[in-house]
C-alpha atoms as a printed R data frame, in Angstrom:
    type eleno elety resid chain resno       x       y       z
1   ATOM     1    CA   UNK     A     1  56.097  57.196  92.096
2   ATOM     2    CA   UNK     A     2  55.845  59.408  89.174
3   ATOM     3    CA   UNK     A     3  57.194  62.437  91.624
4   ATOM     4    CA   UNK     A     4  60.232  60.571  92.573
5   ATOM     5    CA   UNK     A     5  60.929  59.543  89.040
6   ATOM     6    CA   UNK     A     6  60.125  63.238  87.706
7   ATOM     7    CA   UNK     A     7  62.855  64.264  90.350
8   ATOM     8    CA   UNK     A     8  65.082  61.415  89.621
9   ATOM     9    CA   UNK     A     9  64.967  62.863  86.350
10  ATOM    10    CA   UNK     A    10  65.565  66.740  87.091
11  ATOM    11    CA   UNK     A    11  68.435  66.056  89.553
12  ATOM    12    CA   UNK     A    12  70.235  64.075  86.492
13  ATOM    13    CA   UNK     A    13  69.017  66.579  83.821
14  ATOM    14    CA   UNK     A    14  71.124  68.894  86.405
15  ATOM    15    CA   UNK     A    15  74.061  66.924  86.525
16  ATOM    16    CA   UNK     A    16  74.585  66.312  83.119
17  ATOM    17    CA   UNK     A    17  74.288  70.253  82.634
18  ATOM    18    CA   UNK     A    18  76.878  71.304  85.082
19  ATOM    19    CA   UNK     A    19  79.220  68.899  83.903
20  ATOM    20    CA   UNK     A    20  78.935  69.182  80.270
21  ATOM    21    CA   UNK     A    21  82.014  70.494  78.375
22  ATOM    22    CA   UNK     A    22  82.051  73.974  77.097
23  ATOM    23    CA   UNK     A    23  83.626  77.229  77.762
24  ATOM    24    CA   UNK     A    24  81.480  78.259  80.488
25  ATOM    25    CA   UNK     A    25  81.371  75.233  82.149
26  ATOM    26    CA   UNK     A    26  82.462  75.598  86.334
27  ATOM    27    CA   UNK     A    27  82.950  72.213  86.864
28  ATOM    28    CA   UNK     A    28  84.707  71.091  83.320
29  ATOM    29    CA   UNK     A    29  87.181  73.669  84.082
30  ATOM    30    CA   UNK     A    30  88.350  73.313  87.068
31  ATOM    31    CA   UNK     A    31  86.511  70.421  88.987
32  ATOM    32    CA   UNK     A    32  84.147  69.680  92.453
33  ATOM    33    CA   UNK     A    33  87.516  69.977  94.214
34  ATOM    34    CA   UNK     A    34  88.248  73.489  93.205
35  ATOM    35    CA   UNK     A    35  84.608  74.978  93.555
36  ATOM    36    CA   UNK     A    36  84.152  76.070  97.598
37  ATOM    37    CA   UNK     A    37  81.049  77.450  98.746
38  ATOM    38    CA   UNK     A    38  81.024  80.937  99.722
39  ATOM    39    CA   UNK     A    39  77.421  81.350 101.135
40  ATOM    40    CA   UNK     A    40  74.992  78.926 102.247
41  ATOM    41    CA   UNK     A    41  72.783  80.877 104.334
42  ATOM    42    CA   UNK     A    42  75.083  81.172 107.551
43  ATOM    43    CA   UNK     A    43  75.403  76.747 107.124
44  ATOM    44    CA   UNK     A    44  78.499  76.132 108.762
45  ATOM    45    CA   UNK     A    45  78.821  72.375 107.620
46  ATOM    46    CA   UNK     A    46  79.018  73.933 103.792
47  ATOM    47    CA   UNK     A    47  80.674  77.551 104.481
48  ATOM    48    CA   UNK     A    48  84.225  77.382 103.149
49  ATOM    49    CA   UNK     A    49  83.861  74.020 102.291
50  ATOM    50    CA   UNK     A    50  85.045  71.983  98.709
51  ATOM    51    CA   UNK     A    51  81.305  70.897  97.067
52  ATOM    52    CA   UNK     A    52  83.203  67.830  96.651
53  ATOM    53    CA   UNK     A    53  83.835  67.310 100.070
54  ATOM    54    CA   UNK     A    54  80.184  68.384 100.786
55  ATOM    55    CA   UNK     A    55  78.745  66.260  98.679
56  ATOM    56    CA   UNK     A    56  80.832  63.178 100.432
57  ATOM    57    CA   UNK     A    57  79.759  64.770 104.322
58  ATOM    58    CA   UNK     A    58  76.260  64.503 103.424
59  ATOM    59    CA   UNK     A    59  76.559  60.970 101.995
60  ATOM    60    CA   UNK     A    60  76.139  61.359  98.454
61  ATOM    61    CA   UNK     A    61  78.040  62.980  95.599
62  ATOM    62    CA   UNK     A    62  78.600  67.321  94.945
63  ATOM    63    CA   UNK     A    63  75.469  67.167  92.088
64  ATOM    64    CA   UNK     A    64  73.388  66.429  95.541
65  ATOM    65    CA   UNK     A    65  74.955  68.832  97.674
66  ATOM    66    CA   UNK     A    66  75.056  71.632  95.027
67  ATOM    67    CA   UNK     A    67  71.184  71.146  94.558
68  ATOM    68    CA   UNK     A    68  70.111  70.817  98.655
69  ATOM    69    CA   UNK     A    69  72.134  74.268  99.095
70  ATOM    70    CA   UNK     A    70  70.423  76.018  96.236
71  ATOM    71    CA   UNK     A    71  66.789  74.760  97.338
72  ATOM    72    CA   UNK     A    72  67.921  75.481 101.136
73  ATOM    73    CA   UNK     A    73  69.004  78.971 100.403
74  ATOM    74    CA   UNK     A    74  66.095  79.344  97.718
75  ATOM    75    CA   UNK     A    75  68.895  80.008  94.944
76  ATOM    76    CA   UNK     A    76  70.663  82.511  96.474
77  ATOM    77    CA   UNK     A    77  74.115  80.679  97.912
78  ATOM    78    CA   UNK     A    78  77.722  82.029  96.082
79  ATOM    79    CA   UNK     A    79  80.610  79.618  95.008
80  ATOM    80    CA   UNK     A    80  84.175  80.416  94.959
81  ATOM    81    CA   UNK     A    81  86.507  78.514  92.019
82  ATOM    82    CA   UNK     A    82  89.867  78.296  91.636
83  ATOM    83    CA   UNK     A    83  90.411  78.323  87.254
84  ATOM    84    CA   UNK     A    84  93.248  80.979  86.973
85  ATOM    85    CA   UNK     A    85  96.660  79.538  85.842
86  ATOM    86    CA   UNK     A    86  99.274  81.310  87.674
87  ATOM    87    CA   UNK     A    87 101.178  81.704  84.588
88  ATOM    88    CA   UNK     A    88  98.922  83.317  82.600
89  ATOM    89    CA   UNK     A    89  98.884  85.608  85.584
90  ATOM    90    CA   UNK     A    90 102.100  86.152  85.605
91  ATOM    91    CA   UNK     A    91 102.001  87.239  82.126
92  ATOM    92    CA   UNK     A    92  99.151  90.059  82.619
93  ATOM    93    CA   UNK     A    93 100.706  91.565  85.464
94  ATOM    94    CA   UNK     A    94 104.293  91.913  83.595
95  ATOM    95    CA   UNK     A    95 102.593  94.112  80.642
96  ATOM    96    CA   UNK     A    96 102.957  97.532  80.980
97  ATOM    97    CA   UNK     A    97  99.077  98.469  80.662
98  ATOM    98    CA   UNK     A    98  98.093  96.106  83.376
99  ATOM    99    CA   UNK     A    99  96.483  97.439  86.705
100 ATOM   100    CA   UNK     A   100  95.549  95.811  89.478
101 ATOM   101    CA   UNK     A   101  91.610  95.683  91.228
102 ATOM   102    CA   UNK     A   102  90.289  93.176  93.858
103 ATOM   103    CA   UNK     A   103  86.554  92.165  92.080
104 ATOM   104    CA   UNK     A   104  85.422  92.419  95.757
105 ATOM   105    CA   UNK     A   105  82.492  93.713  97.305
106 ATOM   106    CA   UNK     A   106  82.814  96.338 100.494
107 ATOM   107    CA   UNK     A   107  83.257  94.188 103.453
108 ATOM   108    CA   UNK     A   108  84.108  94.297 107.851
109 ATOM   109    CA   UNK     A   109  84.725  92.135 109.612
110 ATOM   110    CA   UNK     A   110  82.176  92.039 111.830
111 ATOM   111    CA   UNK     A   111  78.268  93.516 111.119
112 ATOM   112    CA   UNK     A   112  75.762  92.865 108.195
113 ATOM   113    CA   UNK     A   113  78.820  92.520 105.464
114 ATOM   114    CA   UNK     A   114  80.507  89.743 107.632
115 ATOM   115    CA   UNK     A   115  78.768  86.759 106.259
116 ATOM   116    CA   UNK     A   116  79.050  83.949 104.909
117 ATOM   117    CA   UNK     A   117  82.862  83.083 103.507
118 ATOM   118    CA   UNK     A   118  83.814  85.480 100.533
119 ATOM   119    CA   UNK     A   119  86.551  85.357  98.363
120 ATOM   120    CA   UNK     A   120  89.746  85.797  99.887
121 ATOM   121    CA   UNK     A   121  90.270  89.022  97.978
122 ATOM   122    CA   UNK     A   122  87.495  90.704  99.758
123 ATOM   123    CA   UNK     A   123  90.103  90.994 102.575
124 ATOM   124    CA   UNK     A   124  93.461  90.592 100.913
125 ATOM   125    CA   UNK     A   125  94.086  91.181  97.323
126 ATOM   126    CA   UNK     A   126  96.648  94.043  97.893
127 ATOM   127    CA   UNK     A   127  98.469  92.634 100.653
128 ATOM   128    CA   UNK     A   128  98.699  89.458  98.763
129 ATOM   129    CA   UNK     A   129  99.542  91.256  95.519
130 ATOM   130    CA   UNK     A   130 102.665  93.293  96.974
131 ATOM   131    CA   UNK     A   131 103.526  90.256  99.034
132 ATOM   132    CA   UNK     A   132 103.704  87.430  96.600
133 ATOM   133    CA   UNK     A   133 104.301  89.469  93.081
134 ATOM   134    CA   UNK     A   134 106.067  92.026  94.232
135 ATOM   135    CA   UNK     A   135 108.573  91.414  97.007
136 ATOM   136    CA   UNK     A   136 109.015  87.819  97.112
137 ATOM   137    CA   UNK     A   137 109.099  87.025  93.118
138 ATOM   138    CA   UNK     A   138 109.974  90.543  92.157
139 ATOM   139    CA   UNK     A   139 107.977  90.344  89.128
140 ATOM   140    CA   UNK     A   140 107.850  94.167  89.376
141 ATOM   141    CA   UNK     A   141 110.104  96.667  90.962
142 ATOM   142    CA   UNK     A   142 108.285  97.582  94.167
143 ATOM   143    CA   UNK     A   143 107.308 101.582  92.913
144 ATOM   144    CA   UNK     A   144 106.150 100.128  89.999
145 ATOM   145    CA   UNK     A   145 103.992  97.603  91.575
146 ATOM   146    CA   UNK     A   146 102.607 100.499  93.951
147 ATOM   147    CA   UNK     A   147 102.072 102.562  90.707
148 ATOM   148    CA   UNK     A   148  99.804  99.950  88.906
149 ATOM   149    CA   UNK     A   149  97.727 100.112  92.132
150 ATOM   150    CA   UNK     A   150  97.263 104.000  92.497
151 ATOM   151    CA   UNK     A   151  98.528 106.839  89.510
152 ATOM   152    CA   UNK     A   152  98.051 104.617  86.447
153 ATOM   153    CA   UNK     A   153  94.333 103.405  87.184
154 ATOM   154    CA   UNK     A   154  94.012 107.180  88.314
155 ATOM   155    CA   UNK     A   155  95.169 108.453  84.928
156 ATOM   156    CA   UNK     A   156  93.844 105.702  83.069
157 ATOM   157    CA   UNK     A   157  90.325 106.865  84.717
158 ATOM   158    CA   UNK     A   158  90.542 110.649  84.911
159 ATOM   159    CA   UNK     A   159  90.713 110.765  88.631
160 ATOM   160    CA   UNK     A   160  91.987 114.093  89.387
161 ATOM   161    CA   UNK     A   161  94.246 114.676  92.400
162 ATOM   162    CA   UNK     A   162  94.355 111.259  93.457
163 ATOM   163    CA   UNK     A   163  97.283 108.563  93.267
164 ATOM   164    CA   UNK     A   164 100.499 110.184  94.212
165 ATOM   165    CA   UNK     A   165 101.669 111.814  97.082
166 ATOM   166    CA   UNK     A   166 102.235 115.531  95.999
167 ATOM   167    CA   UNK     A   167 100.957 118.617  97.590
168 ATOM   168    CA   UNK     A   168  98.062 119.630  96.423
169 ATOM   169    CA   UNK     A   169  96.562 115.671  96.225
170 ATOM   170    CA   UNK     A   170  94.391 114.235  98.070
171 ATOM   171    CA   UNK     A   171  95.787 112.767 100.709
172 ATOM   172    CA   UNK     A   172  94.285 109.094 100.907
173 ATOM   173    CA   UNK     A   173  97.552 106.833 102.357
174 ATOM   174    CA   UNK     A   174  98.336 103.757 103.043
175 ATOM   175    CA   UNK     A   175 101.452 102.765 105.337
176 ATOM   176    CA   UNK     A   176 102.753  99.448 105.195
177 ATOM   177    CA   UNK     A   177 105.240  97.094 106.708
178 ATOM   178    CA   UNK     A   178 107.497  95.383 103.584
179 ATOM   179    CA   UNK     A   179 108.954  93.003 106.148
180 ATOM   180    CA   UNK     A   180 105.566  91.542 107.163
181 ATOM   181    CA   UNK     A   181 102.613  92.897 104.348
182 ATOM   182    CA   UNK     A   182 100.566  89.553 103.604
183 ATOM   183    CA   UNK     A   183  97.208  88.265 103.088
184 ATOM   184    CA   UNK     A   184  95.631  85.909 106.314
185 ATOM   185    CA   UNK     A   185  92.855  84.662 104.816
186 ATOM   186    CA   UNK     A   186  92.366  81.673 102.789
187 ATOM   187    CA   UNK     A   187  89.649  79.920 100.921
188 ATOM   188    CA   UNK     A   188  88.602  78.218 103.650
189 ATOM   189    CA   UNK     A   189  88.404  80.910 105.958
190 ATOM   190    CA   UNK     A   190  88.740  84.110 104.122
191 ATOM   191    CA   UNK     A   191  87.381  86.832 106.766
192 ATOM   192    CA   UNK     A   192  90.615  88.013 108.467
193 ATOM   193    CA   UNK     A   193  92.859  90.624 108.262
194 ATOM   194    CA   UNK     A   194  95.749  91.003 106.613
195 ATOM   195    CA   UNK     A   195  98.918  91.926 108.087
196 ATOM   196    CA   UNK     A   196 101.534  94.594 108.023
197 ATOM   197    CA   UNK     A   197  99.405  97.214 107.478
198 ATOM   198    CA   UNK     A   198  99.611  99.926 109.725
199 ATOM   199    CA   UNK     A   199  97.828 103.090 108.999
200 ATOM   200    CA   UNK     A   200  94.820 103.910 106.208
201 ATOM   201    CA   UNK     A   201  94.568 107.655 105.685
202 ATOM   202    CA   UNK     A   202  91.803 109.373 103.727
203 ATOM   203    CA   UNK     A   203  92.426 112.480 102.890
């Protein structure tokens, strides 16, 4: 009885942690609801899935389900969270020093890198970028938008001959559809491609 107490104790030791107010606080931020899991060892009942909604599959509440995935995956399962206000967004990509990046890891679809359910932006952070910011709310003109993307970080970072298309560059292209550019994947089901992208060149 004193094991099940000493866990009793633990699993709401746990619980109080995660849920605890301050800064870097997941779950004050932005809630059960807004936390997916990413990777769960190759689970398919918690891949993609709200912990809130795992937590209520499995019969109890997301504290439970957070802690069975870490002890089933011996600590190493990955979370996605939605905590960005798209305002504040907004307001970073109008300033004239912002450039874009995707905080993404190298990825396939198919193969060793095709696991689990990554962050939508492994897959389609340009394509959404151009797609939503760009050409439907025209938060940039489209050559800027493009330039944030390839001369300015190329500048910004010393990368010599890269980022426009000039003789003498390096010739790494990519051709795109305006009509139909757009990210597929969502945070349910993040690992497809996006579309209206038809040829990647590297020079």
């Amino acid at each position: 009885s004193r094991g099940g107490s000493g866990c009793a104790g633990s699993r709401r030791g746990v619980g109080g942690a995660v849920e605890r107010d301050g800064w870097d606080k997941l779950v004050f931020g932005c809630g059960f609801e807004n936390i997916f899991v990413g990777a769960a060892g190759g689970d398919p009942r918690c891949e993609g899935e709200r912990l809130k909604g795992v937590g209520e599959e499995q019969g109890g509440d997301p504290i439970d389900a957070l802690l069975q995935i870490l002890a089933d995956t011996r600590g190493q399962a990955t979370i996605i969270y939605r905590a960005l206000d798209e305002e504040d967004l907004r307001t970073f990509l109008r300033h004239p020093q912002c450039m874009l990046g995707t905080d993404a890891f190298a990825r396939d679809y198919v193969g060793p890198t095709a696991t689990g359910n990554p962050h939508p932006r492994n897959y389609g952070a340009f394509p959404r970028y151009i797609r939503k910011y760009l050409l439907d709310e025209k938060l940039l003109s489209l050559s800027e938008g493009i330039r944030r993307i390839t001369s300015l970080p190329a500048e910004t970072f010393g990368l010599p001959g890269r980022g426009l298309i000039r003789e003498g560059m390096v010739a790494d292209l990519t051709l795109f559809d305006p009509e139909t550019i757009g990210e597929e994947g969502d945070f349910t089901c993040s690992r497809k491609p996006p579309r209206g992208i038809r040829w990647v060149v590297l020079g």
